[in-house]
CSV table of C-alpha atoms in Angstrom, one decimal:
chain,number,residue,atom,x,y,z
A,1,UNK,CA,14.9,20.1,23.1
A,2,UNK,CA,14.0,16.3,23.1
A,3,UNK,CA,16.3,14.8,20.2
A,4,UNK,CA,14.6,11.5,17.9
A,5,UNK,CA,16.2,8.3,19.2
A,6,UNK,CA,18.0,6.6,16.8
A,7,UNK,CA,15.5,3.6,16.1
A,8,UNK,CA,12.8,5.8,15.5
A,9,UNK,CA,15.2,8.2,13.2
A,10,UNK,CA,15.9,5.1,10.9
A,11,UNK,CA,11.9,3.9,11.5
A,12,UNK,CA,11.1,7.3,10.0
A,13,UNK,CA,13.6,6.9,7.4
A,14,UNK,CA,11.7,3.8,6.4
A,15,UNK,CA,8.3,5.5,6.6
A,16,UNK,CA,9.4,7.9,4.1
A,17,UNK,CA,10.6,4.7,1.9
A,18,UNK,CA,6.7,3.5,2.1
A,19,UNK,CA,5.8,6.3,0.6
A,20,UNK,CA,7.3,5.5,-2.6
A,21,UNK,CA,5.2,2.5,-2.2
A,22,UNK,CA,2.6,1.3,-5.0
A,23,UNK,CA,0.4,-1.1,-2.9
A,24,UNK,CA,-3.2,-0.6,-2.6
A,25,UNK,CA,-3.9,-2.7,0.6
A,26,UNK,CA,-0.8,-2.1,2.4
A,27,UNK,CA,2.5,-0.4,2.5
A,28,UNK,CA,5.9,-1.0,3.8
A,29,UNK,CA,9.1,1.0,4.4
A,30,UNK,CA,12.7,-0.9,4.8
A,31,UNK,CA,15.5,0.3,5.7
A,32,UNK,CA,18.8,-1.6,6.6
A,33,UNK,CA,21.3,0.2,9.0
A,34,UNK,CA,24.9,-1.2,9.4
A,35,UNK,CA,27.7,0.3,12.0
A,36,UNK,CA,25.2,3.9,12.1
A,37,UNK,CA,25.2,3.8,8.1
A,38,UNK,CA,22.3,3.4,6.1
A,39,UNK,CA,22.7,0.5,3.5
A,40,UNK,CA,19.4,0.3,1.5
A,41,UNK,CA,16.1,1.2,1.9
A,42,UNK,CA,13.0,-0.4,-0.1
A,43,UNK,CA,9.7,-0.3,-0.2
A,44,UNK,CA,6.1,-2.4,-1.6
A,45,UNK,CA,6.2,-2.2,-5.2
A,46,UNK,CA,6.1,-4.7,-9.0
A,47,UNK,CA,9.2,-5.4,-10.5
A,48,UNK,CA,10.8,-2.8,-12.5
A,49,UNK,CA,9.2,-2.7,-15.6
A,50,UNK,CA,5.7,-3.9,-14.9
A,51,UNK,CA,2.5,-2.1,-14.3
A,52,UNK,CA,1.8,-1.5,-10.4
A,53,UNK,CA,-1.5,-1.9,-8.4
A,54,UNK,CA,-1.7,2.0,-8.7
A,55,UNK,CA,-1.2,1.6,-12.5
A,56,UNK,CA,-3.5,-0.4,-13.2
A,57,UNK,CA,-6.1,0.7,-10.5
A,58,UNK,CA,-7.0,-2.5,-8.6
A,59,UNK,CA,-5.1,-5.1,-6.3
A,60,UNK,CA,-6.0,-8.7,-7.6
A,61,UNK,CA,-5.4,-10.1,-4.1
A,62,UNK,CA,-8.4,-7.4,-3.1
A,63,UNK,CA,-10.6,-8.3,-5.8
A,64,UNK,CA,-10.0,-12.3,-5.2
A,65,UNK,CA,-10.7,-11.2,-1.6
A,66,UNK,CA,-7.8,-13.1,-0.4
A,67,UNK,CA,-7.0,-12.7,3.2
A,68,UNK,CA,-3.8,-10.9,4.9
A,69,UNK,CA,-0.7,-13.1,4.6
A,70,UNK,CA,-2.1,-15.7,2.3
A,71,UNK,CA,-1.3,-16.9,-1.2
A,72,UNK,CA,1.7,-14.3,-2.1
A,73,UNK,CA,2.3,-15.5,-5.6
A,74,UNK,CA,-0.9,-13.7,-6.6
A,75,UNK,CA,0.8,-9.9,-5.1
A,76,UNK,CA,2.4,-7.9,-8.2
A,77,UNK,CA,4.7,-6.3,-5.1
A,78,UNK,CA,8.1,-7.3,-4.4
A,79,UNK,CA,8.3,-6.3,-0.4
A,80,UNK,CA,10.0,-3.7,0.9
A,81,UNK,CA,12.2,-5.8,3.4
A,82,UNK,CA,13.3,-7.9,-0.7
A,83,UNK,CA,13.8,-4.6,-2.2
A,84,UNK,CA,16.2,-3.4,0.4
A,85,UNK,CA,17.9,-6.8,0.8
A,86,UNK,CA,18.3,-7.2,-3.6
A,87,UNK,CA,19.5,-3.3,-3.3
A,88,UNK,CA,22.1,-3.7,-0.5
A,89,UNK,CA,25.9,-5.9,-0.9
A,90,UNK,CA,25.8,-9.2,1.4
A,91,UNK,CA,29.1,-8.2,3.5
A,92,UNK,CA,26.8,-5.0,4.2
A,93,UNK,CA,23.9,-7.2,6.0
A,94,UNK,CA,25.9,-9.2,8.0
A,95,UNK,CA,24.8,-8.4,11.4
A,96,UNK,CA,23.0,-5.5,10.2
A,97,UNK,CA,19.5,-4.0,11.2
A,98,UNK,CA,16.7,-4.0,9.6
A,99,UNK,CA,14.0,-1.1,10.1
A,100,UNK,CA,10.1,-1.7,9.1
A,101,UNK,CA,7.5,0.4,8.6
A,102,UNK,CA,4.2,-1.0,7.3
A,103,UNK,CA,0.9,1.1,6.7
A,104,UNK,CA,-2.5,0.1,5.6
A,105,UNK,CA,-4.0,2.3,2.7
A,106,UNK,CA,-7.7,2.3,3.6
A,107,UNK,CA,-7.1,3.7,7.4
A,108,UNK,CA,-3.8,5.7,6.4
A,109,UNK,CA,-2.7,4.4,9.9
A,110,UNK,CA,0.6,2.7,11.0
A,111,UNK,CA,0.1,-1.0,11.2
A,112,UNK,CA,0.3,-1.5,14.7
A,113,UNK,CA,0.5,-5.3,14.1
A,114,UNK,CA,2.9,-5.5,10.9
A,115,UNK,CA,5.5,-8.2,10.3
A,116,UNK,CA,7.5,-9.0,7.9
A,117,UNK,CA,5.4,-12.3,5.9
A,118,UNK,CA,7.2,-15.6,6.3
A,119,UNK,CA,9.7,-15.5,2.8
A,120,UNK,CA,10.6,-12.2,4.0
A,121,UNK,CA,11.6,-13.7,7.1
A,122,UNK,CA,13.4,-16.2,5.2
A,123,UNK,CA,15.6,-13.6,2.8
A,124,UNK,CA,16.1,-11.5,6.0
A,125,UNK,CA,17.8,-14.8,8.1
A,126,UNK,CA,19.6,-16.0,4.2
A,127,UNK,CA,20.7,-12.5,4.1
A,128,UNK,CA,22.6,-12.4,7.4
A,129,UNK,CA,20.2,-9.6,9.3
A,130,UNK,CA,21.0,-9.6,12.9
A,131,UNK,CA,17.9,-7.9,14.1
A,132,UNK,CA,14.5,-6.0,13.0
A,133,UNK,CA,13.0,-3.1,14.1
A,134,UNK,CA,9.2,-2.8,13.8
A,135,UNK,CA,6.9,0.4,14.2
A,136,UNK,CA,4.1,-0.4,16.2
A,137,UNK,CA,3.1,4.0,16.4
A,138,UNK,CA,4.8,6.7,16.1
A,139,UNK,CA,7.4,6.4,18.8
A,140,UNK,CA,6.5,2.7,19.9
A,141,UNK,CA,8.5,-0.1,18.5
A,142,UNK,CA,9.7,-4.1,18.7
A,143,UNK,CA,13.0,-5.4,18.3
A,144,UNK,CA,13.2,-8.9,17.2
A,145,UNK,CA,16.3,-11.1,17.3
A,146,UNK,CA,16.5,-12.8,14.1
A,147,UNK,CA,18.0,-15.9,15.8
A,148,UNK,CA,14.3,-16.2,17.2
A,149,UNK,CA,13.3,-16.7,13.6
A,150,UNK,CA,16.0,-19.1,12.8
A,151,UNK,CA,14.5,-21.1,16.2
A,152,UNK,CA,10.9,-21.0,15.1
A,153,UNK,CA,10.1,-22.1,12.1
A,154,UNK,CA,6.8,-20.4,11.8
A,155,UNK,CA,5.5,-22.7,9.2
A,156,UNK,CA,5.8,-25.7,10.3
A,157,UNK,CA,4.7,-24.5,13.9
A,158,UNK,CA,1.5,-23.0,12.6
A,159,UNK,CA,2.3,-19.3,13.4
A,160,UNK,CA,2.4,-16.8,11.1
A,161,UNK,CA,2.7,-13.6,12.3
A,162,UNK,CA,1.8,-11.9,9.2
């Protein structure tokens, strides 16, 4: 019997969270993990007690044709890696990890390539997060040392990594 690794038990514990998801270009899983104890979990969706994308059948990003990673303010989603960070208590993030799972809705595939978008970075550093855990497939995965993100400020160096 080959037994799940841990970071891919908690990545599919945040793939599950995506599925709760309402997003209909693209959506994420969170989970935060602290000490072998799962914190939070969140995932893509509007702020409680307004219409999502699903809802209301179109994503107003998609229609404006606005590329990935650009001009956030018009996405009625609050991210996954925001959700679980609003949901979890601050003493619980210190040094904590943070599992991500993204998925785009027209392939149904794994984002191979998903990040977390530069304010998520931001709440993920404020918040004390000591290290993310990406999904790349189904048993391939990055760990990032948030530090690195406290080093590079992506903005002002021009990368992006959404």
């Amino acid at each position: 019997m080959n037994r799940r690794d841990k970071a891919n038990y908690y990545l599919d514990m945040a793939e599950v969270a995506l599925e709760r998801g309402t997003c209909l270009r693209r959506n994420f899983g969170a989970v935060i993990v602290k000490n072998d104890v799962i914190v939070s979990t969140g995932y893509s969706g509007a702020p409680r007690g307004r219409d999502n994308c699903i809802d209301i059948g179109f994503c107003i990003r998609q229609k404006l044709g606005i590329p990935r990673g650009e001009r956030y303010e018009f996405c009625r989603s609050v991210h996954a890696e925001a959700n679980a960070i609003i949901a979890a208590p601050r003493e619980q993030m210190l040094g904590a990890t943070l599992y991500l799972v993204g998925r785009d809705m027209s392939t149904g595939e794994i984002m191979p390539d998903a990040n977390a978008c530069t304010m998520c970075k931001r709440l993920i550093i404020n918040a004390g997060i000591g290290r993310v855990i990406i999904r790349r497939d189904h048993n391939v995965y990055d760990t990032v040392d948030v530090r690195e993100w406290v080093a590079c400020d992506d903005v002002l160096d021009g990368r992006h990594g959404y």
